Amino acid sequence: MKIGVFVCHCGSNIEATVDTAAVAAAAREFPGVVFATDTMYTCSEPGQDEIVEAIKEHNLGGVVVASCTPRMHEQTFRRTVERAGLNKYLFEMANIREHVSWIGKDREANTNKSVDLVRMATEKLMRNRALHPKKFTINKRVLVIGGGVAGIQAALDCADGGLEVVLVEKTTTIGGKMAKLDKTFPTVDCSSCILGPRMVDVAQHPNITLYAYAEIEEINGYVGNFEIKVKKKATYVDWKNCTGCGICMDKCPSKKARDTFNEEIGFTKAINIPFPQAIPKKAKIDPEFCTMLKKGKCGVCAKVCPSGCIDYEMKDEFVTEKVGAIVTATGFDLFDWTVYGEYGGGRYPDVITSLQYERMLSASGPTGGHIKRPSDGKEPKNVVFIQCVGSRDKSVGRPYCTGFCCMYTAKQAILTKDHLPLSQSYVFYMDIRATGKLYDEFTRRAMEEYDTNYIRGRVSMIYPKGDKLLVRGADTLMGTQVEVDADLVVLAVGAEASAGASGLAEKLRISYDSYGFYMEGHPKLKPVETNTAGVYLAGACQGPKDIPSSVAQGSAAASKVLGLFSKDQLESDPQVSMVDIKRCIGCGKCIQTCPFGAIKEIDFRGMAKADVIETICQGCGICTSTCPQGAIQLQHATDNQILSEVNALCQF
Amino acid sequence: MPVLEGKELRIVGFLCNWCSYGGADTAGVGRFKQPTDLRIIKVPCSGRIDPLFVVKALMNGADGVLVSGCHPRDCHYAEGNFYARRRLEIMHKFLPILGYEPGRFEYTWVSASEGQRWQQVVTSFTEQIHKLGPAPKILGPEASDTLGLMQAAL
């Protein structure tokens, strides 16, 4: 094979610490290499054209590009060599940027290492073979996991694009965190007026199947053909007939059930509908608090239900759905702020979270839109807001900025003044981060028009003083200590990955970062893709996001799904395992170890042999390292190819 | 080109494409300085790694071999790293039989987001290999026969 080697400067990214001309010169001496050069930007148009011309001029049979990580530009260069008429698998990359030039400044050692990596790539390339993809048909349905605003947007966009959508929501209603908000920044328009109609659209859309109070039990298959097992959790109410009239909730004598929708300000009934605009508006029994389910006595709801929907014997149910793509929009949870002893660690009833305050402000909330102190129900006069509770704090393992707390705190300060004109709000902040459209103007309004007292500094202690709370902190701009007699303290609690994120990631076979947020395909160029084909991300499951960004991502994910489904058939990755039937002894070990059931036993002239189903094989190569005969080989990563790389490194 | 005399030793890394290779990329993007000894071979999954790759690397003259994959329960292929763990664990016992210190081989888990962890892994493993010094090489007139016999035994 005649090989061409292109060593990229990447501007100064590589050239500054690697002598690329020397690498190219060394490469010219390698067996098989007939052409080697260094170029300024190999990925640019002239850079790619240079490759195409060299392939034609020198009649190259394979190309090595030494530049950035293959995760960045392998696809780019594969298309380039394809353009010149080569099979795209007759191409290898040597990663001399992320793995060499960016991790050290020793030019001699870096150059030497780069030469090694190029040698490795050429040795592997010499053993590469042209590979050809197979086509397979796809199931043009999409699963959306999570019914918050991002999931709703993704579901509606896909459904409007003509796709059948399965929307799975963990709680009994869609709407997510946005449904709990009273108003939204920077327009201060009512959250449920914006979201409510979208929720109704979901319920009424002929293309959307909604499973509320359901969870993903199992995911099998691969892009184009996933099989999803959905667990419909027992609600003890027959939702087919429940009209959402709410009589059961009125009459239920068990009044101490946890009210998660209202962030546990007060209680709800054991049988409940979370809020009036819930979609679907159906009742559910909380078995932890239902006297009938716990003790076998009561049955009031069954007696009063006009449609006879109550079923105390109901069990979890499982349904299987077949889809071709998955959008994950599982959102976020709030940081558990009680780790902060200085804020009382949860001992003071009048220290509440921002989301609890939001429920208090909401007209459909537990206080009917009146701001009341949880301790005595009185209206507060001085309200203190503390920013960055579980954000930008290494000591609690949350060094990142949640990003939207500055904005909702400004909104809550404005709303406080609207609700209680005689009140005074104080905001203890670190920095104001208001980088969206009309955002900075909004925080200025909170300060200038609504007289909110912004104090730049942290709070060191909150302790009770009579029926008030004394908030002591620093004002770092004035260089003084500040004390505020507060009636109510609202903590701007940061966002963290939702509780079940890692478990779901395992089922989806996608990765997550050290905080539990899902990893996007590329931080800049693939914000809604994952590294697993056919699985997309939307909203705060990828990292904290405000409503506009979540909606944008929901639409982006939907456009990716629609793009994927614009073809009737997908091309399978040809980097799959292949059986050398002469060497196969039919032991069946590969069949047992394959995680995808991609290998089946066939009969070959009366002998058992293994056979790979190419469109199911995902190319992990577990079978290759299991086979005692070396009969099953993963194409593009065969034993010979890997060992040739080992030899290239070790024998010099 | 030979390793830089007196500066570097020959360390081979087998990294899975989805987690650890990405982790090494993340370390690069973060400009986390690392020793230059390690050369990385990308494999699709740690479950693809035949333990004999490790042995063959050492037989061919590597001074250390590092394997890294996705954290358990975070494998892109669901269970590849469990196979890897079971197979590679044995290497610690098997290498002394071949005459190599067990410390010349290590396997670990690094996710694609753990750039800093990758920097620590590379730095500490390189230090460990430098402490052990160059691996015993099979040299002399009978070297090829010996290697042939070892190869046959494997």
Tab-separated table of N, CA and C in Angstrom, chain A residues 13 22 26 30 69-71 74 93 95 97-99 102-106 108-117 119-120 502 505-506 509-514 519 531-533 592-596 618-626 633-634 637-640 642-643 645-647 649-652, chain B residues 1-4 7-8 10-53 56-58 60-62 72-81 83 87 111-114 118:
chain	number	residue	atom	x	y	z
A	13	ASN	N	-1.198	25.438	17.419
A	13	ASN	CA	-1.602	24.482	18.453
A	13	ASN	C	-0.657	23.296	18.536
A	22	ALA	N	9.830	17.844	10.956
A	22	ALA	CA	10.679	16.705	11.313
A	22	ALA	C	9.853	15.416	11.376
A	26	ALA	N	10.570	12.183	9.126
A	26	ALA	CA	10.752	10.837	9.698
A	26	ALA	C	9.772	9.859	9.061
A	30	PHE	N	9.390	5.603	6.687
A	30	PHE	CA	8.637	4.415	7.104
A	30	PHE	C	8.307	3.558	5.890
A	69	THR	N	-7.668	14.979	17.805
A	69	THR	CA	-8.250	13.682	18.161
A	69	THR	C	-9.207	13.216	17.060
A	70	PRO	N	-9.267	11.904	16.815
A	70	PRO	CA	-10.229	11.405	15.838
A	70	PRO	C	-11.672	11.714	16.217
A	71	ARG	N	-11.905	11.955	17.503
A	71	ARG	CA	-13.258	12.331	17.920
A	71	ARG	C	-13.650	13.668	17.314
A	74	GLU	N	-12.182	12.748	12.554
A	74	GLU	CA	-12.067	11.501	11.799
A	74	GLU	C	-13.089	11.456	10.665
A	93	MET	N	-5.812	8.156	11.848
A	93	MET	CA	-5.408	9.426	12.443
A	93	MET	C	-4.394	9.191	13.557
A	95	ASN	N	-3.194	11.136	16.873
A	95	ASN	CA	-3.634	12.251	17.722
A	95	ASN	C	-2.418	12.938	18.342
A	97	ARG	N	-2.308	16.275	18.955
A	97	ARG	CA	-2.662	17.536	19.593
A	97	ARG	C	-3.085	17.268	21.047
A	98	GLU	N	-4.270	16.676	21.244
A	98	GLU	CA	-4.748	16.406	22.601
A	98	GLU	C	-3.788	15.502	23.377
A	99	HIS	N	-3.164	14.546	22.666
A	99	HIS	CA	-2.327	13.583	23.391
A	99	HIS	C	-0.842	13.940	23.359
A	102	TRP	N	-0.612	19.433	23.443
A	102	TRP	CA	-1.325	20.188	24.479
A	102	TRP	C	-0.976	19.755	25.906
A	103	ILE	N	-0.219	18.664	26.043
A	103	ILE	CA	-0.001	18.187	27.420
A	103	ILE	C	1.447	18.335	27.869
A	104	GLY	N	2.261	19.009	27.087
A	104	GLY	CA	3.640	19.229	27.513
A	104	GLY	C	4.342	20.152	26.535
A	105	LYS	N	5.416	20.775	26.997
A	105	LYS	CA	6.076	21.771	26.155
A	105	LYS	C	7.459	21.319	25.687
A	106	ASP	N	7.870	20.109	26.033
A	106	ASP	CA	9.178	19.607	25.645
A	106	ASP	C	9.149	19.241	24.156
A	108	GLU	N	11.375	18.366	21.944
A	108	GLU	CA	12.097	17.180	21.501
A	108	GLU	C	11.272	15.909	21.807
A	109	ALA	N	10.804	15.825	23.053
A	109	ALA	CA	10.028	14.641	23.448
A	109	ALA	C	8.722	14.570	22.661
A	110	ASN	N	8.090	15.721	22.450
A	110	ASN	CA	6.821	15.744	21.717
A	110	ASN	C	7.002	15.296	20.272
A	111	THR	N	8.074	15.786	19.642
A	111	THR	CA	8.332	15.427	18.251
A	111	THR	C	8.574	13.924	18.159
A	112	ASN	N	9.393	13.440	19.072
A	112	ASN	CA	9.705	12.014	19.117
A	112	ASN	C	8.436	11.176	19.298
A	113	LYS	N	7.575	11.626	20.215
A	113	LYS	CA	6.330	10.895	20.472
A	113	LYS	C	5.420	10.942	19.252
A	114	SER	N	5.373	12.096	18.590
A	114	SER	CA	4.525	12.232	17.404
A	114	SER	C	4.975	11.270	16.315
A	115	VAL	N	6.288	11.143	16.144
A	115	VAL	CA	6.811	10.207	15.139
A	115	VAL	C	6.320	8.790	15.461
A	116	ASP	N	6.395	8.441	16.745
A	116	ASP	CA	5.917	7.116	17.177
A	116	ASP	C	4.440	6.914	16.824
A	117	LEU	N	3.640	7.933	17.117
A	117	LEU	CA	2.195	7.805	16.877
A	117	LEU	C	1.907	7.683	15.388
A	119	ARG	N	4.009	6.400	13.185
A	119	ARG	CA	4.452	5.064	12.798
A	119	ARG	C	3.360	4.025	13.115
A	120	MET	N	2.809	4.185	14.308
A	120	MET	CA	1.734	3.286	14.743
A	120	MET	C	0.566	3.325	13.748
A	502	SER	N	-27.999	8.731	36.658
A	502	SER	CA	-26.951	7.754	36.351
A	502	SER	C	-27.555	6.399	35.992
A	505	ALA	N	-28.697	6.605	32.491
A	505	ALA	CA	-27.542	6.652	31.584
A	505	ALA	C	-27.037	5.245	31.285
A	506	GLU	N	-27.063	4.430	32.315
A	506	GLU	CA	-26.609	3.043	32.147
A	506	GLU	C	-27.504	2.311	31.151
A	509	ARG	N	-26.838	3.665	27.750
A	509	ARG	CA	-25.430	3.497	27.373
A	509	ARG	C	-24.833	4.837	26.921
A	510	ILE	N	-25.131	5.894	27.682
A	510	ILE	CA	-24.500	7.187	27.425
A	510	ILE	C	-23.660	7.547	28.653
A	511	SER	N	-22.752	8.487	28.502
A	511	SER	CA	-21.900	8.817	29.644
A	511	SER	C	-22.349	10.108	30.316
A	512	TYR	N	-21.890	10.273	31.539
A	512	TYR	CA	-22.209	11.492	32.288
A	512	TYR	C	-20.938	12.010	32.941
A	513	ASP	N	-20.940	13.311	33.282
A	513	ASP	CA	-19.741	13.891	33.875
A	513	ASP	C	-19.733	13.652	35.386
A	514	SER	N	-18.733	14.216	36.060
A	514	SER	CA	-18.569	13.877	37.477
A	514	SER	C	-19.716	14.415	38.334
A	519	MET	N	-23.212	13.659	29.063
A	519	MET	CA	-22.172	14.198	28.182
A	519	MET	C	-22.718	14.357	26.773
A	531	ASN	N	-22.728	10.226	22.400
A	531	ASN	CA	-21.849	9.331	21.655
A	531	ASN	C	-22.546	8.032	21.298
A	532	THR	N	-23.772	7.852	21.740
A	532	THR	CA	-24.533	6.670	21.363
A	532	THR	C	-25.477	7.081	20.229
A	533	ALA	N	-25.332	6.432	19.089
A	533	ALA	CA	-26.142	6.818	17.930
A	533	ALA	C	-27.619	6.684	18.252
A	592	GLN	N	-22.342	-16.419	23.756
A	592	GLN	CA	-22.650	-16.166	25.168
A	592	GLN	C	-22.199	-14.786	25.619
A	593	THR	N	-21.050	-14.312	25.110
A	593	THR	CA	-20.533	-13.041	25.629
A	593	THR	C	-21.103	-11.822	24.919
A	594	CYS	N	-21.637	-11.983	23.720
A	594	CYS	CA	-22.118	-10.804	22.993
A	594	CYS	C	-23.221	-10.095	23.768
A	595	PRO	N	-23.034	-8.809	24.124
A	595	PRO	CA	-24.059	-8.107	24.900
A	595	PRO	C	-25.312	-7.767	24.078
A	596	PHE	N	-25.250	-7.951	22.759
A	596	PHE	CA	-26.353	-7.492	21.915
A	596	PHE	C	-27.096	-8.623	21.224
A	618	GLN	N	-22.515	-4.111	17.346
A	618	GLN	CA	-22.179	-2.719	17.670
A	618	GLN	C	-20.677	-2.468	17.646
A	619	GLY	N	-19.896	-3.531	17.403
A	619	GLY	CA	-18.459	-3.331	17.228
A	619	GLY	C	-17.660	-3.179	18.494
A	620	CYS	N	-18.070	-3.847	19.589
A	620	CYS	CA	-17.289	-3.729	20.820
A	620	CYS	C	-16.068	-4.629	20.808
A	621	GLY	N	-16.186	-5.785	20.132
A	621	GLY	CA	-15.032	-6.683	20.038
A	621	GLY	C	-14.843	-7.610	21.217
A	622	ILE	N	-15.855	-7.697	22.084
A	622	ILE	CA	-15.732	-8.623	23.221
A	622	ILE	C	-15.584	-10.053	22.700
A	623	CYS	N	-16.300	-10.359	21.615
A	623	CYS	CA	-16.225	-11.703	21.044
A	623	CYS	C	-14.813	-12.015	20.566
A	624	THR	N	-14.143	-11.003	19.988
A	624	THR	CA	-12.814	-11.224	19.422
A	624	THR	C	-11.825	-11.625	20.507
A	625	SER	N	-11.924	-10.965	21.666
A	625	SER	CA	-10.983	-11.317	22.722
A	625	SER	C	-11.439	-12.556	23.473
A	626	THR	N	-12.655	-13.036	23.197
A	626	THR	CA	-13.153	-14.254	23.851
A	626	THR	C	-12.810	-15.497	23.035
A	633	GLN	N	-13.166	-11.924	14.186
A	633	GLN	CA	-12.308	-10.736	14.247
A	633	GLN	C	-13.143	-9.482	14.023
A	634	LEU	N	-12.908	-8.499	14.903
A	634	LEU	CA	-13.592	-7.214	14.746
A	634	LEU	C	-12.907	-6.429	13.634
A	637	ALA	N	-10.349	-3.413	13.889
A	637	ALA	CA	-9.601	-3.533	15.142
A	637	ALA	C	-9.290	-5.008	15.350
A	638	THR	N	-8.716	-5.626	14.330
A	638	THR	CA	-8.400	-7.050	14.415
A	638	THR	C	-7.181	-7.239	15.313
A	639	ASP	N	-6.958	-8.484	15.720
A	639	ASP	CA	-5.762	-8.785	16.516
A	639	ASP	C	-4.516	-8.316	15.782
A	640	ASN	N	-4.459	-8.594	14.493
A	640	ASN	CA	-3.275	-8.218	13.713
A	640	ASN	C	-3.073	-6.713	13.695
A	642	ILE	N	-4.134	-4.458	15.930
A	642	ILE	CA	-3.732	-3.939	17.248
A	642	ILE	C	-2.290	-4.339	17.556
A	643	LEU	N	-1.950	-5.604	17.239
A	643	LEU	CA	-0.589	-6.050	17.532
A	643	LEU	C	0.440	-5.341	16.647
A	645	GLU	N	0.266	-2.279	15.912
A	645	GLU	CA	0.512	-1.015	16.615
A	645	GLU	C	1.455	-1.242	17.793
A	646	VAL	N	1.225	-2.359	18.503
A	646	VAL	CA	2.098	-2.691	19.640
A	646	VAL	C	3.530	-2.840	19.144
A	647	ASN	N	3.701	-3.592	18.044
A	647	ASN	CA	5.043	-3.811	17.517
A	647	ASN	C	5.690	-2.511	17.071
A	649	LEU	N	5.396	0.259	18.284
A	649	LEU	CA	5.849	1.041	19.430
A	649	LEU	C	7.041	0.406	20.112
A	650	CYS	N	7.046	-0.928	20.162
A	650	CYS	CA	7.986	-1.578	21.072
A	650	CYS	C	9.310	-1.952	20.437
A	651	GLN	N	9.322	-2.193	19.130
A	651	GLN	CA	10.552	-2.782	18.604
A	651	GLN	C	11.617	-1.747	18.245
A	652	PHE	N	11.351	-0.499	18.515
A	652	PHE	CA	12.377	0.504	18.179
A	652	PHE	C	13.025	1.090	19.428
B	1	MET	N	11.806	5.881	15.906
B	1	MET	CA	12.748	6.627	16.751
B	1	MET	C	12.774	5.993	18.147
B	2	PRO	N	13.959	5.773	18.703
B	2	PRO	CA	13.981	5.141	20.027
B	2	PRO	C	13.454	6.104	21.093
B	3	VAL	N	13.140	5.536	22.251
B	3	VAL	CA	12.728	6.427	23.349
B	3	VAL	C	13.897	7.329	23.682
B	4	LEU	N	13.600	8.473	24.244
B	4	LEU	CA	14.665	9.414	24.564
B	4	LEU	C	15.481	8.840	25.720
B	7	LYS	N	15.558	9.700	29.531
B	7	LYS	CA	14.427	10.574	29.851
B	7	LYS	C	13.130	9.778	29.933
B	8	GLU	N	12.951	8.925	28.952
B	8	GLU	CA	11.657	8.239	28.835
B	8	GLU	C	11.828	6.735	28.926
B	10	ARG	N	9.425	3.097	27.826
B	10	ARG	CA	8.418	2.736	26.836
B	10	ARG	C	7.138	2.289	27.550
B	11	ILE	N	6.115	3.086	27.502
B	11	ILE	CA	4.852	2.727	28.150
B	11	ILE	C	3.741	2.694	27.107
B	12	VAL	N	3.035	1.576	27.067
B	12	VAL	CA	1.955	1.410	26.097
B	12	VAL	C	0.616	1.496	26.829
B	13	GLY	N	-0.292	2.264	26.299
B	13	GLY	CA	-1.626	2.358	26.898
B	13	GLY	C	-2.676	1.806	25.953
B	14	PHE	N	-3.568	0.986	26.472
B	14	PHE	CA	-4.733	0.551	25.693
B	14	PHE	C	-5.953	1.256	26.280
B	15	LEU	N	-6.588	2.106	25.482
B	15	LEU	CA	-7.706	2.896	26.007
B	15	LEU	C	-8.973	2.648	25.211
B	16	CYS	N	-10.070	2.554	25.915
B	16	CYS	CA	-11.328	2.371	25.211
B	16	CYS	C	-11.726	3.693	24.555
B	17	ASN	N	-12.364	3.581	23.429
B	17	ASN	CA	-12.723	4.724	22.596
B	17	ASN	C	-13.679	5.681	23.302
B	18	TRP	N	-14.589	5.116	24.130
B	18	TRP	CA	-15.727	5.922	24.586
B	18	TRP	C	-15.436	6.712	25.835
B	19	CYS	N	-14.716	6.114	26.777
B	19	CYS	CA	-14.475	6.821	28.034
B	19	CYS	C	-13.052	7.322	28.141
B	20	SER	N	-12.102	6.412	28.269
B	20	SER	CA	-10.755	6.835	28.640
B	20	SER	C	-10.059	7.603	27.530
B	21	TYR	N	-10.255	7.197	26.271
B	21	TYR	CA	-9.650	7.955	25.180
B	21	TYR	C	-10.210	9.385	25.208
B	22	GLY	N	-11.496	9.495	25.460
B	22	GLY	CA	-12.128	10.812	25.601
B	22	GLY	C	-11.581	11.548	26.812
B	23	GLY	N	-11.328	10.807	27.895
B	23	GLY	CA	-10.760	11.411	29.103
B	23	GLY	C	-9.376	11.980	28.815
B	24	ALA	N	-8.587	11.228	28.023
B	24	ALA	CA	-7.253	11.710	27.652
B	24	ALA	C	-7.378	12.951	26.763
B	25	ASP	N	-8.400	12.959	25.908
B	25	ASP	CA	-8.667	14.158	25.093
B	25	ASP	C	-9.037	15.342	25.987
B	26	THR	N	-9.912	15.070	26.951
B	26	THR	CA	-10.334	16.135	27.872
B	26	THR	C	-9.134	16.701	28.625
B	27	ALA	N	-8.228	15.802	29.018
B	27	ALA	CA	-7.009	16.262	29.697
B	27	ALA	C	-6.215	17.169	28.766
B	28	GLY	N	-6.172	16.818	27.490
B	28	GLY	CA	-5.459	17.641	26.513
B	28	GLY	C	-6.114	18.987	26.342
B	29	VAL	N	-7.443	18.961	26.223
B	29	VAL	CA	-8.184	20.208	26.053
B	29	VAL	C	-7.954	21.124	27.266
B	30	GLY	N	-7.856	20.510	28.445
B	30	GLY	CA	-7.616	21.288	29.664
B	30	GLY	C	-6.149	21.645	29.850
B	31	ARG	N	-5.283	21.235	28.906
B	31	ARG	CA	-3.824	21.483	28.964
B	31	ARG	C	-3.226	20.954	30.273
B	32	PHE	N	-3.703	19.755	30.685
B	32	PHE	CA	-3.152	19.171	31.914
B	32	PHE	C	-1.833	18.469	31.583
B	33	LYS	N	-0.745	19.023	32.070
B	33	LYS	CA	0.592	18.541	31.729
B	33	LYS	C	0.800	17.094	32.172
B	34	GLN	N	1.376	16.305	31.281
B	34	GLN	CA	1.628	14.892	31.588
B	34	GLN	C	3.014	14.490	31.100
B	35	PRO	N	3.568	13.426	31.702
B	35	PRO	CA	4.830	12.906	31.177
B	35	PRO	C	4.638	12.401	29.746
B	36	THR	N	5.732	12.360	28.969
B	36	THR	CA	5.592	12.054	27.544
B	36	THR	C	5.804	10.578	27.211
B	37	ASP	N	6.028	9.744	28.207
B	37	ASP	CA	6.390	8.351	27.921
B	37	ASP	C	5.276	7.553	27.256
B	38	LEU	N	4.044	7.811	27.651
B	38	LEU	CA	2.930	6.944	27.249
B	38	LEU	C	2.548	7.120	25.782
B	39	ARG	N	2.334	6.006	25.081
B	39	ARG	CA	1.766	5.999	23.727
B	39	ARG	C	0.434	5.268	23.794
B	40	ILE	N	-0.600	5.888	23.244
B	40	ILE	CA	-1.937	5.332	23.429
B	40	ILE	C	-2.405	4.579	22.189
B	41	ILE	N	-2.882	3.363	22.403
B	41	ILE	CA	-3.530	2.595	21.338
B	41	ILE	C	-5.026	2.591	21.641
B	42	LYS	N	-5.800	3.043	20.681
B	42	LYS	CA	-7.251	3.127	20.902
B	42	LYS	C	-7.909	1.801	20.532
B	43	VAL	N	-8.732	1.298	21.431
B	43	VAL	CA	-9.526	0.100	21.137
B	43	VAL	C	-10.998	0.452	21.354
B	44	PRO	N	-11.916	-0.271	20.700
B	44	PRO	CA	-13.321	0.135	20.839
B	44	PRO	C	-13.830	0.008	22.270
B	45	CYS	N	-13.351	-0.987	22.988
B	45	CYS	CA	-13.888	-1.249	24.328
B	45	CYS	C	-12.800	-1.954	25.123
B	46	SER	N	-12.768	-1.741	26.451
B	46	SER	CA	-11.761	-2.456	27.235
B	46	SER	C	-11.994	-3.965	27.136
B	47	GLY	N	-13.242	-4.362	26.844
B	47	GLY	CA	-13.546	-5.780	26.651
B	47	GLY	C	-12.913	-6.349	25.384
B	48	ARG	N	-12.446	-5.474	24.510
B	48	ARG	CA	-11.767	-5.927	23.291
B	48	ARG	C	-10.334	-6.378	23.602
B	49	ILE	N	-9.824	-5.974	24.772
B	49	ILE	CA	-8.414	-6.201	25.067
B	49	ILE	C	-8.173	-7.652	25.469
B	50	ASP	N	-7.423	-8.333	24.649
B	50	ASP	CA	-6.976	-9.672	24.959
B	50	ASP	C	-5.823	-9.507	25.951
B	51	PRO	N	-5.848	-10.195	27.087
B	51	PRO	CA	-4.752	-10.032	28.055
B	51	PRO	C	-3.388	-10.300	27.411
B	52	LEU	N	-3.414	-11.092	26.350
B	52	LEU	CA	-2.136	-11.390	25.696
B	52	LEU	C	-1.545	-10.166	25.001
B	53	PHE	N	-2.382	-9.156	24.703
B	53	PHE	CA	-1.826	-7.900	24.169
B	53	PHE	C	-0.829	-7.330	25.182
B	56	LYS	N	2.279	-9.459	25.188
B	56	LYS	CA	3.081	-9.275	23.977
B	56	LYS	C	3.773	-7.919	23.970
B	57	ALA	N	3.129	-6.924	24.497
B	57	ALA	CA	3.767	-5.613	24.581
B	57	ALA	C	5.011	-5.708	25.464
B	58	LEU	N	4.883	-6.392	26.589
B	58	LEU	CA	6.030	-6.506	27.496
B	58	LEU	C	7.141	-7.348	26.862
B	60	ASN	N	7.783	-7.667	23.803
B	60	ASN	CA	8.409	-6.940	22.697
B	60	ASN	C	9.257	-5.768	23.163
B	61	GLY	N	9.255	-5.502	24.455
B	61	GLY	CA	10.156	-4.460	24.929
B	61	GLY	C	9.507	-3.298	25.638
B	62	ALA	N	8.198	-3.347	25.896
B	62	ALA	CA	7.581	-2.262	26.667
B	62	ALA	C	8.042	-2.367	28.123
B	72	PRO	N	-17.056	0.860	35.876
B	72	PRO	CA	-18.066	-0.207	35.920
B	72	PRO	C	-19.468	0.391	35.954
B	73	ARG	N	-20.356	-0.199	35.227
B	73	ARG	CA	-21.743	0.233	35.052
B	73	ARG	C	-21.883	1.448	34.129
B	74	ASP	N	-20.784	1.906	33.524
B	74	ASP	CA	-20.887	3.030	32.600
B	74	ASP	C	-20.341	2.654	31.228
B	75	CYS	N	-20.305	1.340	30.928
B	75	CYS	CA	-19.706	0.881	29.671
B	75	CYS	C	-20.649	1.202	28.513
B	76	HIS	N	-20.066	1.695	27.428
B	76	HIS	CA	-20.858	1.999	26.237
B	76	HIS	C	-21.515	0.741	25.690
B	77	TYR	N	-20.876	-0.380	25.918
B	77	TYR	CA	-21.427	-1.654	25.433
B	77	TYR	C	-22.014	-2.466	26.600
B	78	ALA	N	-22.423	-1.780	27.632
B	78	ALA	CA	-23.110	-2.346	28.788
B	78	ALA	C	-22.211	-3.182	29.697
B	79	GLU	N	-21.449	-4.149	29.137
B	79	GLU	CA	-20.743	-5.044	30.052
B	79	GLU	C	-19.295	-5.334	29.672
B	80	GLY	N	-18.775	-4.619	28.678
B	80	GLY	CA	-17.412	-4.903	28.213
B	80	GLY	C	-16.375	-4.776	29.310
B	81	ASN	N	-16.527	-3.726	30.149
B	81	ASN	CA	-15.490	-3.519	31.169
B	81	ASN	C	-15.535	-4.577	32.271
B	83	TYR	N	-15.984	-7.783	31.586
B	83	TYR	CA	-15.109	-8.828	31.014
B	83	TYR	C	-13.652	-8.435	31.179
B	87	ARG	N	-10.636	-10.437	33.178
B	87	ARG	CA	-9.474	-10.956	32.452
B	87	ARG	C	-8.182	-10.309	32.927
B	111	SER	N	-13.431	8.176	33.027
B	111	SER	CA	-14.531	8.542	32.124
B	111	SER	C	-14.099	9.700	31.233
B	112	ALA	N	-14.922	9.964	30.220
B	112	ALA	CA	-14.564	10.975	29.228
B	112	ALA	C	-14.503	12.379	29.822
B	113	SER	N	-15.124	12.577	30.981
B	113	SER	CA	-15.108	13.915	31.565
B	113	SER	C	-13.953	14.083	32.565
B	114	GLU	N	-13.273	12.983	32.869
B	114	GLU	CA	-12.298	13.036	33.965
B	114	GLU	C	-10.880	13.336	33.477
B	118	TRP	N	-7.313	11.574	34.579
B	118	TRP	CA	-6.406	10.960	33.608
B	118	TRP	C	-4.980	11.466	33.823
